[in-house]
Each structure stands twice: as structure tokens, then as C-alpha cells.
Coordinates of C-alpha atoms in Angstrom, one line a residue:
M1 CA 21.7 -2.9 132.5
S2 CA 25.4 -2.3 133.1
T3 CA 27.0 -2.3 136.5
L4 CA 27.7 1.4 136.1
T5 CA 24.0 2.1 135.4
E6 CA 23.0 0.1 138.5
K7 CA 25.3 2.1 140.7
L8 CA 24.0 5.3 139.3
R9 CA 20.4 4.1 140.0
I10 CA 21.2 3.3 143.6
S11 CA 23.2 6.5 144.0
S12 CA 20.2 8.5 142.8
I13 CA 18.1 7.0 145.6
L14 CA 20.6 8.1 148.2
K15 CA 21.4 11.5 146.6
P16 CA 20.5 14.5 148.7
Q17 CA 17.5 16.3 147.3
S18 CA 17.2 20.1 146.9
P19 CA 14.5 21.8 148.9
A20 CA 11.3 22.9 147.2
N21 CA 12.2 26.6 147.6
G22 CA 15.1 26.1 145.2
N23 CA 17.7 27.8 147.5
G24 CA 20.1 25.0 146.8
T25 CA 20.5 24.0 150.5
P26 CA 20.6 20.2 150.6
S27 CA 18.1 18.5 152.9
R28 CA 19.2 16.1 155.6
N29 CA 20.5 12.9 154.0
K30 CA 18.0 10.2 155.2
V31 CA 16.9 7.0 153.5
R32 CA 13.1 6.6 153.6
F33 CA 11.5 3.2 153.8
A34 CA 8.9 4.3 151.3
E35 CA 11.8 4.9 148.9
L36 CA 13.7 1.8 149.8
S37 CA 11.2 -0.8 149.1
I38 CA 11.6 -4.0 151.1
E39 CA 10.0 -6.0 148.4
S40 CA 12.3 -4.6 145.6
A41 CA 15.4 -5.0 147.8
L42 CA 14.6 -8.6 148.4
Q43 CA 13.8 -9.1 144.8
E44 CA 17.2 -7.6 143.8
V45 CA 19.0 -10.1 146.0
L46 CA 17.0 -13.0 144.6
D47 CA 17.3 -12.0 141.0
H48 CA 20.7 -10.3 140.7
N49 CA 22.4 -11.1 144.0
R50 CA 22.7 -7.4 144.8
L51 CA 22.8 -6.7 148.5
T52 CA 23.1 -2.9 148.6
G53 CA 19.4 -2.2 149.1
Y54 CA 19.0 -5.1 151.6
E55 CA 21.9 -3.9 153.7
E56 CA 20.5 -0.4 153.7
I57 CA 17.2 -1.6 155.0
L58 CA 19.0 -3.6 157.8
E59 CA 21.0 -0.5 158.7
K60 CA 17.9 1.6 159.0
L61 CA 16.1 -1.0 161.1
R62 CA 18.9 -1.0 163.5
E63 CA 19.3 2.7 163.8
E64 CA 15.9 4.3 163.3
D65 CA 12.9 4.3 165.5
P66 CA 10.2 5.6 163.0
A67 CA 7.1 7.4 164.0
D68 CA 3.9 5.5 164.2
D69 CA 2.7 6.4 160.7
K70 CA 6.0 5.4 159.1
F71 CA 6.1 2.3 161.2
K72 CA 2.6 1.3 160.0
D73 CA 3.6 1.9 156.3
M74 CA 6.8 -0.1 156.8
Y75 CA 5.0 -3.2 158.2
L76 CA 2.2 -3.1 155.6
E77 CA 5.0 -3.1 153.0
A78 CA 6.8 -5.9 154.8
K79 CA 3.6 -7.9 154.8
Q80 CA 3.6 -7.7 150.9
A81 CA 7.1 -8.9 150.8
V82 CA 6.6 -12.0 153.1
P83 CA 6.5 -14.5 150.2
L84 CA 10.1 -13.4 149.4
M85 CA 11.4 -13.8 152.9
K86 CA 13.3 -17.0 152.5
P87 CA 15.4 -18.5 155.4
Y88 CA 18.5 -16.6 154.3
F89 CA 16.7 -13.3 155.0
G90 CA 16.5 -14.3 158.7
K91 CA 18.3 -11.1 159.9
L92 CA 15.7 -8.9 158.3
V93 CA 12.9 -10.9 159.8
E94 CA 14.5 -10.9 163.2
H95 CA 14.8 -7.1 163.1
L96 CA 11.2 -6.7 162.0
L97 CA 9.9 -9.0 164.8
S98 CA 12.1 -7.3 167.4
S99 CA 10.9 -3.7 166.7
R100 CA 9.2 -1.8 169.5
W101 CA 5.5 -2.1 168.8
L102 CA 3.4 -2.5 171.9
N103 CA 3.5 1.2 172.9
R104 CA 2.4 2.5 169.5
S105 CA -0.9 3.5 168.1
E106 CA -3.6 1.0 167.4
E107 CA -3.1 1.3 163.7
A108 CA 0.6 0.7 164.0
Q109 CA 0.0 -2.3 166.3
E110 CA -2.5 -3.8 163.8
A111 CA 0.0 -3.4 161.0
Y112 CA 2.6 -5.3 163.0
K113 CA 0.0 -8.0 163.9
E114 CA -0.9 -8.5 160.2
F115 CA 2.7 -8.8 159.3
V116 CA 3.3 -11.5 162.0
L117 CA 0.2 -13.4 161.0
E118 CA 1.1 -13.4 157.3
L119 CA 4.7 -14.4 158.1
S120 CA 3.6 -17.3 160.3
I121 CA 1.2 -18.6 157.7
V122 CA 3.4 -18.3 154.6
Q123 CA 6.9 -18.8 156.1
K124 CA 6.4 -21.5 158.8
N125 CA 10.1 -21.8 159.4
Y126 CA 9.9 -18.5 161.2
C127 CA 7.3 -19.7 163.7
T128 CA 9.7 -20.5 166.5
M129 CA 11.5 -17.1 166.1
T130 CA 8.1 -15.3 166.1
I131 CA 6.8 -17.0 169.2
S132 CA 10.1 -16.6 171.0
K133 CA 10.1 -12.8 170.4
L134 CA 6.5 -12.6 171.6
V135 CA 6.9 -14.7 174.8
K136 CA 9.9 -12.7 175.9
L137 CA 7.7 -9.6 176.0
F138 CA 6.0 -11.3 179.0
I139 CA 9.1 -10.2 181.0
S140 CA 9.0 -6.5 181.6
E141 CA 10.9 -4.3 183.9
K142 CA 7.7 -2.3 184.5
T143 CA 5.8 -5.4 185.6
L144 CA 4.4 -4.9 189.1
A145 CA 6.6 -1.7 189.5
S146 CA 3.6 0.7 189.2
S147 CA 1.1 1.2 191.9
P148 CA -2.3 -0.5 191.5
G149 CA -4.8 1.6 189.5
S150 CA -2.1 4.0 188.2
A151 CA -1.9 5.1 184.6
E152 CA 1.3 3.1 184.2
E153 CA -0.5 -0.1 185.3
E154 CA -3.4 0.6 182.9
E155 CA -1.0 1.1 180.0
Q156 CA 0.9 -2.1 180.9
E157 CA -2.4 -3.9 181.0
R158 CA -3.4 -2.5 177.6
Q159 CA -0.1 -3.6 176.0
M160 CA -0.3 -7.1 177.5
G161 CA -3.8 -7.4 176.2
T162 CA -2.6 -6.5 172.7
L163 CA 0.1 -9.1 172.9
H164 CA -2.3 -11.8 174.0
D165 CA -4.6 -10.8 171.2
L166 CA -1.9 -11.5 168.7
I167 CA -1.0 -14.9 170.3
M168 CA -4.7 -15.8 170.3
R169 CA -5.1 -14.9 166.6
L170 CA -2.0 -17.0 165.8
K171 CA -3.6 -19.9 167.6
N172 CA -6.8 -19.5 165.7
V173 CA -5.2 -19.5 162.3
I174 CA -2.5 -22.1 163.1
P175 CA -3.8 -24.4 165.9
M176 CA -0.6 -26.4 166.0
I177 CA 1.5 -23.4 166.7
F178 CA 0.6 -23.6 170.4
D179 CA 3.0 -26.5 170.7
V180 CA 5.7 -24.0 169.8
V181 CA 4.2 -21.6 172.3
L182 CA 4.4 -24.2 175.1
T183 CA 8.0 -25.0 174.3
Q184 CA 9.0 -21.3 174.3
L185 CA 7.1 -20.7 177.5
R186 CA 9.1 -23.4 179.3
K187 CA 12.4 -22.0 177.8
S188 CA 11.7 -18.4 178.6
F189 CA 10.5 -18.7 182.2
P190 CA 12.7 -16.5 184.3
Y191 CA 15.2 -18.1 186.6
Y192 CA 13.9 -18.3 190.2
K193 CA 16.5 -15.9 191.5
R194 CA 15.6 -13.2 189.0
P195 CA 13.8 -10.1 190.4
T196 CA 10.4 -11.0 191.8
C197 CA 8.6 -8.6 189.4
E198 CA 10.0 -10.6 186.4
V199 CA 8.9 -14.0 187.7
I200 CA 5.5 -12.8 188.8
G201 CA 4.8 -10.8 185.7
Y202 CA 5.6 -13.8 183.5
L203 CA 3.4 -16.0 185.7
H204 CA 0.5 -13.5 185.3
N205 CA 0.7 -13.7 181.6
L206 CA 1.1 -17.5 181.5
L207 CA -2.1 -17.9 183.6
R208 CA -3.9 -15.4 181.4
M209 CA -3.4 -17.7 178.4
T210 CA -5.7 -20.2 180.0
E211 CA -8.6 -17.8 179.2
Y212 CA -8.3 -18.2 175.4
A213 CA -6.4 -21.5 175.3
S214 CA -8.4 -23.5 177.8
I215 CA -7.7 -26.7 175.9
Y216 CA -4.1 -26.3 176.9
C217 CA -4.8 -25.5 180.6
D218 CA -3.2 -28.8 181.8
E219 CA 0.0 -28.1 179.9
L220 CA 0.1 -24.4 181.0
L221 CA -0.4 -25.4 184.7
D222 CA 2.3 -28.1 184.3
I223 CA 4.8 -25.3 183.6
V224 CA 3.4 -23.4 186.7
F225 CA 3.8 -26.4 189.0
Y226 CA 7.2 -27.3 187.7
R227 CA 8.5 -23.8 188.4
L228 CA 6.7 -23.6 191.8
L229 CA 8.4 -26.8 192.8
Q230 CA 11.8 -25.3 192.0
L231 CA 11.0 -22.2 194.1
D232 CA 9.7 -24.3 197.0
V233 CA 12.6 -26.6 197.4
S234 CA 15.0 -23.6 197.1
V235 CA 13.8 -22.0 200.3
P236 CA 13.2 -24.7 203.0
R237 CA 11.3 -24.0 206.1
S238 CA 14.6 -23.7 208.1
V239 CA 15.9 -21.0 205.8
I240 CA 12.7 -18.9 206.1
E241 CA 12.9 -19.3 209.9
E242 CA 16.4 -18.0 210.0
S243 CA 15.6 -15.1 207.8
E244 CA 12.4 -14.0 209.5
Y245 CA 13.5 -14.8 213.0
P246 CA 17.3 -14.8 213.4
D247 CA 17.0 -15.1 217.2
D248 CA 14.8 -17.7 218.8
E249 CA 13.2 -15.2 221.1
M250 CA 12.0 -13.1 218.1
M251 CA 9.6 -15.9 217.2
F252 CA 7.5 -15.2 220.2
E253 CA 7.8 -11.5 220.9
M254 CA 5.1 -9.2 219.7
T255 CA 6.4 -6.8 217.1
E256 CA 4.7 -4.3 215.0
T257 CA 5.5 -3.9 211.3
E258 CA 4.5 -0.9 209.4
G259 CA 4.3 0.0 205.7
D260 CA 4.7 -2.3 202.7
D261 CA 7.2 -4.5 204.6
K262 CA 4.3 -6.1 206.6
D263 CA 3.6 -8.6 203.9
T264 CA 7.1 -8.8 202.5
M265 CA 9.3 -11.8 203.2
K266 CA 12.9 -10.9 204.2
H267 CA 14.5 -13.7 202.1
P268 CA 14.2 -12.6 198.4
V269 CA 13.4 -16.1 197.0
A270 CA 10.9 -16.6 199.8
D271 CA 9.2 -13.4 198.8
T272 CA 9.1 -14.5 195.2
L273 CA 7.6 -17.8 196.4
D274 CA 5.0 -15.9 198.5
Q275 CA 3.9 -13.8 195.6
F276 CA 3.9 -16.8 193.3
M277 CA 1.6 -18.6 195.6
E278 CA -0.6 -15.6 196.0
V279 CA -1.1 -15.3 192.2
V280 CA -1.9 -19.0 191.8
L281 CA -4.3 -19.0 194.8
A282 CA -6.1 -15.9 193.4
Y283 CA -6.3 -17.6 190.0
I284 CA -8.0 -20.6 191.7
E285 CA -10.5 -18.4 193.5
Q286 CA -11.3 -16.5 190.3
T287 CA -11.8 -19.8 188.3
V288 CA -13.9 -21.5 190.9
K289 CA -16.1 -18.6 192.1
V290 CA -16.4 -16.4 189.1
D291 CA -15.8 -18.5 186.0
G292 CA -17.6 -21.6 187.4
Q293 CA -14.9 -23.9 186.2
G294 CA -14.0 -25.4 189.5
D295 CA -14.6 -29.0 188.7
R296 CA -12.4 -29.0 185.7
L297 CA -9.7 -27.0 187.4
F298 CA -9.7 -29.4 190.4
K299 CA -9.0 -32.4 188.1
I300 CA -6.2 -30.6 186.4
I301 CA -4.6 -29.5 189.7
L302 CA -5.0 -33.0 191.2
N303 CA -3.2 -34.4 188.2
Q304 CA -0.4 -31.8 188.5
F305 CA -0.2 -32.6 192.2
E306 CA 0.3 -36.3 191.6
T307 CA 2.9 -35.5 188.9
H308 CA 5.0 -32.9 190.6
I309 CA 4.2 -32.4 194.3
L310 CA 3.5 -35.9 195.6
P311 CA 6.8 -37.5 194.5
A312 CA 8.8 -34.5 195.5
H313 CA 11.0 -34.4 198.6
N314 CA 11.1 -31.5 201.1
T315 CA 8.3 -29.3 199.8
D316 CA 6.8 -27.0 202.4
H317 CA 4.3 -24.7 200.6
G318 CA 3.5 -25.9 197.1
Q319 CA 1.1 -28.6 198.4
F320 CA -1.1 -25.9 199.9
I321 CA -2.5 -25.2 196.4
M322 CA -4.3 -28.6 196.8
F323 CA -5.3 -27.7 200.3
Y324 CA -6.8 -24.4 199.1
I325 CA -8.8 -25.7 196.2
C326 CA -10.2 -28.5 198.5
S327 CA -11.6 -25.8 200.8
F328 CA -14.2 -24.7 198.1
K329 CA -16.1 -28.0 198.0
L330 CA -16.4 -31.0 200.2
S331 CA -16.4 -33.3 197.2
Y332 CA -13.0 -32.0 196.3
T333 CA -11.6 -33.0 199.7
E334 CA -13.2 -36.4 199.5
H335 CA -11.9 -37.0 196.0
F336 CA -8.4 -35.9 197.0
I337 CA -8.2 -38.1 200.1
S338 CA -9.8 -41.0 198.2
S339 CA -7.1 -40.8 195.6
L340 CA -4.4 -40.8 198.3
W341 CA -6.0 -43.8 200.0
K342 CA -6.0 -45.6 196.6
N343 CA -2.2 -45.0 196.4
V344 CA -1.8 -46.5 199.9
N345 CA -3.7 -49.7 198.8
N346 CA -2.0 -49.9 195.4
L347 CA 0.9 -52.5 195.7
N348 CA 2.2 -51.3 192.4
K349 CA 3.1 -47.9 193.9
S350 CA 6.5 -47.6 195.6
P351 CA 6.6 -47.8 199.4
A352 CA 7.8 -44.2 199.4
V353 CA 4.8 -42.9 197.5
R354 CA 2.4 -45.0 199.6
Q355 CA 4.0 -43.6 202.8
T356 CA 3.9 -40.0 201.6
S357 CA 0.2 -40.5 200.6
V358 CA -0.5 -41.6 204.2
G359 CA 1.2 -38.4 205.5
Y360 CA -1.0 -36.2 203.3
I361 CA -4.1 -38.0 204.5
A362 CA -3.1 -37.6 208.2
S363 CA -2.1 -33.9 207.7
M364 CA -5.3 -33.0 205.8
L365 CA -7.6 -34.7 208.4
A366 CA -5.7 -32.9 211.2
R367 CA -5.3 -29.5 209.8
A368 CA -8.3 -28.7 207.5
K369 CA -11.2 -27.0 209.2
F370 CA -13.4 -27.8 206.2
V371 CA -13.1 -31.6 206.8
P372 CA -16.4 -32.6 208.6
L373 CA -16.0 -34.6 211.8
N374 CA -18.1 -37.4 210.3
Y375 CA -15.8 -37.7 207.3
L376 CA -12.8 -37.7 209.6
K377 CA -14.2 -40.5 211.7
S378 CA -15.0 -42.5 208.6
M379 CA -11.4 -42.3 207.4
L380 CA -10.1 -43.2 210.8
L381 CA -12.3 -46.2 210.8
E382 CA -11.2 -47.3 207.4
M383 CA -7.6 -46.9 208.3
S384 CA -8.2 -48.9 211.5
H385 CA -9.8 -51.7 209.6
W386 CA -6.8 -51.8 207.2
V387 CA -4.4 -52.0 210.1
Q388 CA -6.3 -54.8 211.8
N389 CA -6.5 -56.8 208.6
Y390 CA -2.8 -56.3 208.2
I391 CA -2.1 -57.5 211.7
Q392 CA -4.3 -60.6 211.1
R393 CA -2.4 -61.5 208.0
C394 CA 0.9 -61.1 209.8
D395 CA -0.2 -63.3 212.7
S396 CA -0.8 -66.2 210.3
M397 CA 2.8 -66.2 209.0
H398 CA 6.4 -65.8 210.2
Y399 CA 7.6 -62.3 209.7
N400 CA 10.3 -59.9 210.8
Q401 CA 9.6 -56.6 212.5
S402 CA 11.9 -54.4 210.5
L403 CA 10.7 -51.0 209.5
K404 CA 11.5 -51.5 205.9
A405 CA 9.4 -54.7 205.7
H406 CA 6.3 -53.0 207.1
L407 CA 6.9 -49.3 206.2
V408 CA 3.3 -48.6 205.0
F409 CA 1.8 -50.4 208.0
Y410 CA 3.8 -48.3 210.5
S411 CA 2.9 -45.1 208.5
V412 CA -0.8 -45.8 208.7
C413 CA -0.6 -46.6 212.4
Q414 CA 1.2 -43.3 213.1
A415 CA -1.3 -41.5 211.0
I416 CA -4.1 -42.8 213.2
F417 CA -2.2 -41.9 216.4
Y418 CA -1.4 -38.4 215.0
V419 CA -5.0 -37.6 214.0
V420 CA -6.4 -38.9 217.3
A421 CA -3.9 -36.8 219.3
F422 CA -4.3 -33.7 217.2
R423 CA -8.1 -33.8 217.0
A424 CA -8.6 -35.0 220.6
N425 CA -10.8 -32.1 221.6
H426 CA -13.3 -33.0 218.9
L427 CA -13.0 -36.8 219.2
T428 CA -13.6 -36.8 222.9
S429 CA -16.3 -34.1 223.1
S430 CA -19.2 -36.5 223.6
S431 CA -19.9 -40.0 224.7
K432 CA -20.8 -40.8 221.1
N433 CA -17.4 -39.8 219.9
L434 CA -15.7 -41.7 222.7
S435 CA -17.7 -44.8 221.7
F436 CA -16.3 -44.3 218.2
L437 CA -12.8 -44.2 219.5
Q438 CA -13.4 -47.5 221.3
S439 CA -14.5 -49.0 217.9
L440 CA -11.1 -48.3 216.5
H441 CA -9.6 -51.0 218.7
L442 CA -6.6 -48.8 219.5
S443 CA -5.4 -51.2 222.3
A444 CA -5.2 -54.1 219.9
I445 CA -3.1 -52.0 217.5
V446 CA -0.6 -50.7 220.0
T447 CA -0.1 -54.1 221.6
C448 CA 0.3 -56.2 218.4
Q449 CA 3.6 -58.0 217.8
L450 CA 4.7 -55.4 215.2
N451 CA 4.8 -52.8 218.0
P452 CA 4.0 -49.6 216.0
L453 CA 4.9 -47.3 218.9
R454 CA 8.5 -48.5 218.5
V455 CA 9.0 -46.6 215.3
C456 CA 6.6 -43.7 215.8
L457 CA 7.9 -40.2 216.4
P458 CA 8.3 -39.8 220.2
T459 CA 6.1 -36.6 220.2
V460 CA 3.3 -38.4 218.4
A461 CA 3.6 -41.5 220.6
T462 CA 3.6 -39.6 223.9
A463 CA 0.7 -37.3 223.0
F464 CA -1.3 -40.3 221.8
A465 CA -0.5 -42.2 225.0
G466 CA -1.7 -39.4 227.2
I467 CA -5.1 -39.2 225.4
T468 CA -5.7 -42.9 225.3
R469 CA -4.8 -43.3 229.0
A470 CA -7.1 -40.5 230.1
Y471 CA -10.1 -42.1 228.4
Q472 CA -9.0 -45.7 229.0
L473 CA -8.8 -46.5 225.3
A474 CA -5.3 -48.1 225.4
Y475 CA -2.4 -48.3 227.8
C476 CA 0.7 -47.2 225.9
H477 CA 3.2 -46.0 228.6
T478 CA 4.4 -49.4 229.6
I479 CA 5.1 -50.1 225.9
L480 CA 6.9 -46.8 225.5
E481 CA 9.0 -47.5 228.6
R482 CA 9.9 -50.9 227.3
N483 CA 10.8 -49.5 223.9
A484 CA 13.0 -46.9 225.6
R485 CA 14.9 -49.5 227.5
R486 CA 15.6 -51.4 224.3
K487 CA 17.0 -48.3 222.7
L488 CA 19.3 -47.8 225.6
A489 CA 20.6 -51.3 225.3
T490 CA 21.3 -51.0 221.6
V491 CA 25.0 -51.4 220.7
Y492 CA 25.8 -48.7 218.2
K493 CA 28.1 -49.5 215.2
N494 CA 31.3 -47.5 215.2
N495 CA 30.1 -45.6 218.3
T496 CA 27.8 -43.4 216.1
Q497 CA 24.6 -42.3 217.7
L498 CA 22.1 -44.1 215.5
P499 CA 19.0 -45.2 217.4
E500 CA 16.6 -47.9 216.4
D501 CA 14.4 -47.5 213.4
C502 CA 12.2 -44.4 213.4
L503 CA 9.8 -43.4 210.7
D504 CA 11.0 -40.6 208.4
T505 CA 7.6 -39.0 208.5
F506 CA 6.3 -36.1 206.5
F507 CA 3.3 -34.0 207.6
P508 CA 2.9 -31.8 204.6
F509 CA 0.4 -29.3 206.0
D510 CA 2.5 -28.1 208.9
P511 CA 2.1 -24.4 209.6
Y512 CA 2.2 -22.1 206.5
M513 CA 5.0 -19.5 206.8
L514 CA 4.5 -17.2 203.8
K515 CA 2.9 -13.9 204.8
K516 CA 0.9 -12.5 201.9
S517 CA -0.5 -15.8 200.5
G518 CA -0.9 -17.2 204.0
K519 CA -3.9 -14.9 204.5
R520 CA -5.8 -17.0 202.0
I521 CA -4.9 -20.2 203.9
E522 CA -5.6 -19.0 207.5
P523 CA -9.4 -19.1 207.5
F524 CA -9.4 -22.8 206.6
Y525 CA -6.4 -23.9 208.7
L526 CA -6.8 -25.6 212.1
Q527 CA -4.1 -24.7 214.7
Y528 CA -3.4 -27.1 217.4
Q529 CA -5.5 -26.6 220.6
A530 CA -4.1 -28.4 223.6
H531 CA -6.4 -30.9 225.2
E532 CA -7.2 -30.4 228.9
I533 CA -5.3 -33.6 229.6
D534 CA -2.1 -32.1 228.2
E535 CA -2.5 -29.0 230.3
E536 CA -3.2 -31.0 233.5
D537 CA -0.2 -33.3 232.9
G538 CA 2.2 -30.6 231.9
G539 CA 1.1 -28.0 234.4
E540 CA 1.7 -25.4 231.7
T541 CA -0.4 -23.2 229.4
S542 CA -0.3 -24.2 225.8
I543 CA 1.0 -21.5 223.5
S544 CA -2.1 -22.0 221.3
N545 CA -3.9 -19.4 223.5
G546 CA -1.8 -16.8 221.7
K547 CA -0.4 -15.1 224.9
G548 CA 3.1 -13.9 225.2
R549 CA 4.3 -14.9 221.8
K550 CA 4.5 -13.5 218.3
R551 CA 2.2 -14.8 215.6
Y552 CA 3.2 -15.1 212.0
D553 CA 1.4 -12.5 209.9
S554 CA -0.1 -15.3 207.9
V555 CA -1.7 -18.6 208.7
S556 CA 1.5 -19.8 210.2
E557 CA 1.1 -17.3 212.9
D558 CA 1.1 -20.2 215.3
I559 CA 4.8 -20.6 215.4
D560 CA 4.2 -23.9 216.7
D561 CA 1.5 -26.1 217.5
F562 CA 2.6 -28.3 220.2
I563 CA 5.6 -26.9 222.1
P564 CA 4.9 -25.6 225.7
E565 CA 6.1 -22.2 226.7
S566 CA 8.8 -23.6 229.0
K567 CA 10.1 -26.0 226.4
R568 CA 10.7 -23.5 223.5
H569 CA 14.2 -24.2 222.3
K570 CA 15.9 -24.5 219.0
H571 CA 15.6 -27.8 217.3
V572 CA 18.7 -29.9 217.6
H573 CA 19.3 -31.7 214.3
G574 CA 20.2 -35.3 214.8
H575 CA 18.7 -38.7 215.5
G576 CA 19.6 -39.3 219.1
V577 CA 16.7 -39.8 221.5
D578 CA 16.9 -38.7 225.1
V579 CA 14.4 -41.0 226.8
G580 CA 14.6 -38.8 229.9
V581 CA 12.8 -35.9 228.2
E582 CA 9.1 -35.7 228.3
F583 CA 8.1 -35.3 224.6
T584 CA 5.5 -32.8 223.7
Y585 CA 4.0 -31.8 220.4
S586 CA 6.0 -29.2 218.6
Y587 CA 6.2 -27.4 215.3
G588 CA 7.4 -29.6 212.4
T589 CA 10.1 -29.0 209.9
S590 CA 9.3 -32.2 208.1
P591 CA 8.8 -34.8 209.6
G592 CA 6.4 -32.6 211.4
F593 CA 7.7 -32.2 214.9
H594 CA 10.7 -31.1 216.8
S595 CA 12.1 -33.8 219.1

């Protein structure tokens, strides 16, 4: 066939046709996909290197949005041409994959799915492109924009169901393709400063994948925890406080909030974090209560906690996922605390991880309502035995008293002091409980040569001293006064106000500050209740009675646990210690208390 003949053939395809009535009026010049066969166009390129038909198809794919029937025919035809779609036809494949298909008829959607399945099986080099296009559909401007139960929400749910059905079918026919899915899920996760609806919509779809890809649940939750950690460290507690309560007095004044703003955080990233936590906590409840997969989910979340949350610095809310799942079953709590205690006793772990593990144990024992008193007492007894054995080993050798040399020891001591002071109402409620406190040998711990009160947070040390003096368990005030005099006599290098060693302590379950998700934490969270000894000594009413102050709209409604009404003031950042001030428990910013 000559070149001229070929040109005439192509021209005849594009030539305007006369209408059936024969009036000679030309019809509108449109190229129809049925006439421009994808398979024949690709074959022409492969056999004769003729690009005319191929380029026409690309042009029409860019410009036209065909009706559902024509869309269906086009993709059924494209499916037949899949064996010819070599890598150099990537533009055509990309246009076919990018076409709008979710809001079409079921027949049109099925034609698209069949094309994608055929393409992924026959031309594996397009798998990454295919999955990338599908995963990006998780991000939708309409996500969460419609009201619950509306027609728009139902349509959005139907479309996402269709999308997940396609991914599930791909996984079933090509099991290894899910490695590509995981990679693309990580790459496509929206930046944490993107609109909340984008981040949360993507998270919803990612968690939905655990329903049909349960074998990859660990990997999927790994993505969730990694992104959660990014969000958490981006909005520290201090930033949330400044946004929610720009003036100190606003923290404690009763204010009414109406409308949708009641559960909305003022800081945009904090609001994203709040909704992120709400989605994850709701997923945990659904999995444990409805699906009956709590044990498996707990093991996965514990693994993710140890991988992401435990080694992280300055997290304030992500760790409450562990707190929440432990509330469903006592065995979860015991397993969690047991794993932390193993970290403490594992000499192969870094001192920082061992110290952080102690902080988690102390904070969980103090804050969790679901921790039975008997279990709390057994952990205190085990920690006390550990401390006494440590003291006996140190008494038999020469040692220094530096904080660095005995970091874990001092951390365990402070954990004991913290739990005893925080749970004093429970631990002193009966003669049996008082006998238990005597069995901890607290006096021997505070009077040992390592002097643990020297490095404890002043708020913890003072509160613990008040409780132990009232019940004649130990006499700490003389030691505290001696330690204070030593601090005053310290010569500071370069005149900088750096006091003696003090534990950089972290109590991870300090009050929860997110409003919406906080409603799930509140029923299981123990707010501080001042002991009668504290009230008698201070002559003031603890704020824990809820009078004359504002409460957070979530579990962190107790703005602070331990600060008396007359001592409410803004936390002064710094390390100097005023020994003339009577220290009282206060709300923690990490390490857990204001000084």
C-alpha cells in the first residue's frame, strides 16, 4: 500500500459524513472510539511506525468525557489491546488509568476494572502506575465535607467501596502486588498540614484495607503510627495550650461553646490530630468489640508502640492509643506493663529506653482507672524489691552518686514516689493498705547513700514526703532540706543557673488535651484527687473538685491535677529551683509537672 493510499484511508475515517436524510448538511466532525480502534492504532505503530491513529486516540482521551455506554465500549476494546501495550505506549495507558470512572454506571465501572486487571496481569511493568492512580483516589475534596447520612456521603461511600473492590481483586489475582500498594500508600499519604478532610479521608481508606488485607494489618498500621507520630510532635502540649487558652485565666473560667465548634480544636494541626486519634480509637473499638479480633490487634499495636512511640521524644497524645486498647481487657494492661518492666530489666536496652519505660509504668499505674488496686500494689512491690536489691549491690562496692551512673535506679525510685503520692487516697484507705505501704520499706529507700530524693522532681518529692510523714512511713523533709542547702552552696560554672542533677522525667499519660477523641479516654482516666493531708497542710481547696475553673471538653478537662487555686501561674521555663517555694503537684508538660 502506498503512502498516498494510506493517507486517503486515514482521511476517510476523519471525513465528515452526510446525514441519512441526504440533504447534504455535514454532521459534526467527531472521531468515534468505535471507529478509531485502539488495537488497530497500536498495531499500526508496531508494524508500520504510523502514529496518526495513536495520536488521535490520545487527543480524544484528553479532550472528551464520553457517556457511560461509550466509556464501557472503549475500555472493553482497550482490554483486548492490552497485549500490545508495550512500555512505549505509557502515555496511552496513563490516560486510560486516569479517566473519571468512579461516578459512572456499574457496567462502566466493571469495564474499567476488567481493563485494569488485564493490564496488571499481562503488562506487569504498569503495576506501579496502576496502584499509584488508584491510591490517589483515596484523597477526595468531598471527603468528610458532606453531612452524615446525606446522599453525598452515601455516594462517596459507594465509590470508595468500588475502589476497594478493585484493589481487593488485584490482590487476589496478584498477591505480590500488595507490596506495591504499601509503597504507594506511604508515598501518597497527605502532608500533615493539608486540609483535615484530606488526611482523615485517606486514613479512613487505609484502615478499611485491613478488612480484606488482614495479613498486612501490621504493615498498614505501621503507616498509621508513623504519620500519627509526625502529627503529634508537630503540635506540642504548649502550642495547644496557647491556641486554646491564650490567657491564663481562660483555662479556669467557665465558658459555653455552641455549635460545631464545641469539638473543634482552634489550632488546625491539633484539630487534624484530634480527628486522626478519633478515627484510630473508633477503629480499635470496632475491631475489639464487634469483629472480635482484639487479641491480634493488641499484639500489633504493642509492636507499633515499641517501634514508633516508645523511642520517640516529646509525644503527648499518640501513646493514648495504647492506653485505650488496654482499657478493654485487664490482660492487655498486664501484658503492656510486663513488657515495659522487661525493658527496665534488660541491660541490652539503652538507659534512655529503660528510663522511658519506667515513666510509662508509673503513669499507667497512676492514671488508669482500669488498673486494679491489687495489681498496682504488686507492681509497686516488685519495683521496691528491685530498688532494694540495687541498693544492696551498691553497698558492697565503691560507687559514685552521679545521675548518669544510676539513671534507671533513680527513675524507678521516682516512679514509686509518684505512684504512692498520686494514689495516696487508695493506698491509705485501710489498715491493710497501710501495712502494704510499710512493706515497701520506703524509709530505707529514701535514706540510702544514693539519695534518690536529690534528683527527683521537687513536686513529686514534696508530695511524697507529706504522705509518708502523715502515716509515719518515712521522714523525708530533713533530707529535702539538706538537699536544698547543698543546691544553694553549689558554685555555678560561668554564672549560669544550672542546678544539681535532676531527672528529665516523662509521664506520658498526663492529661489528654484533644476535645473530640478525648471523650473516649475520659471514662477510663483518673484525675488527681487531693489527699486530705494535702488539704490540711495547704489550707486550700484542691481544684480537683471542679469549682471555679474551666474544664477541658475532653478527658483533659482537669487542667491540672495538682496545682492549688492560689498557685495557678504560668509555667516558667528553666531549670532554676527556688527552695523557698512550697512545691505542689501541678499539670505536666513533660516531665509531668510544673515547678
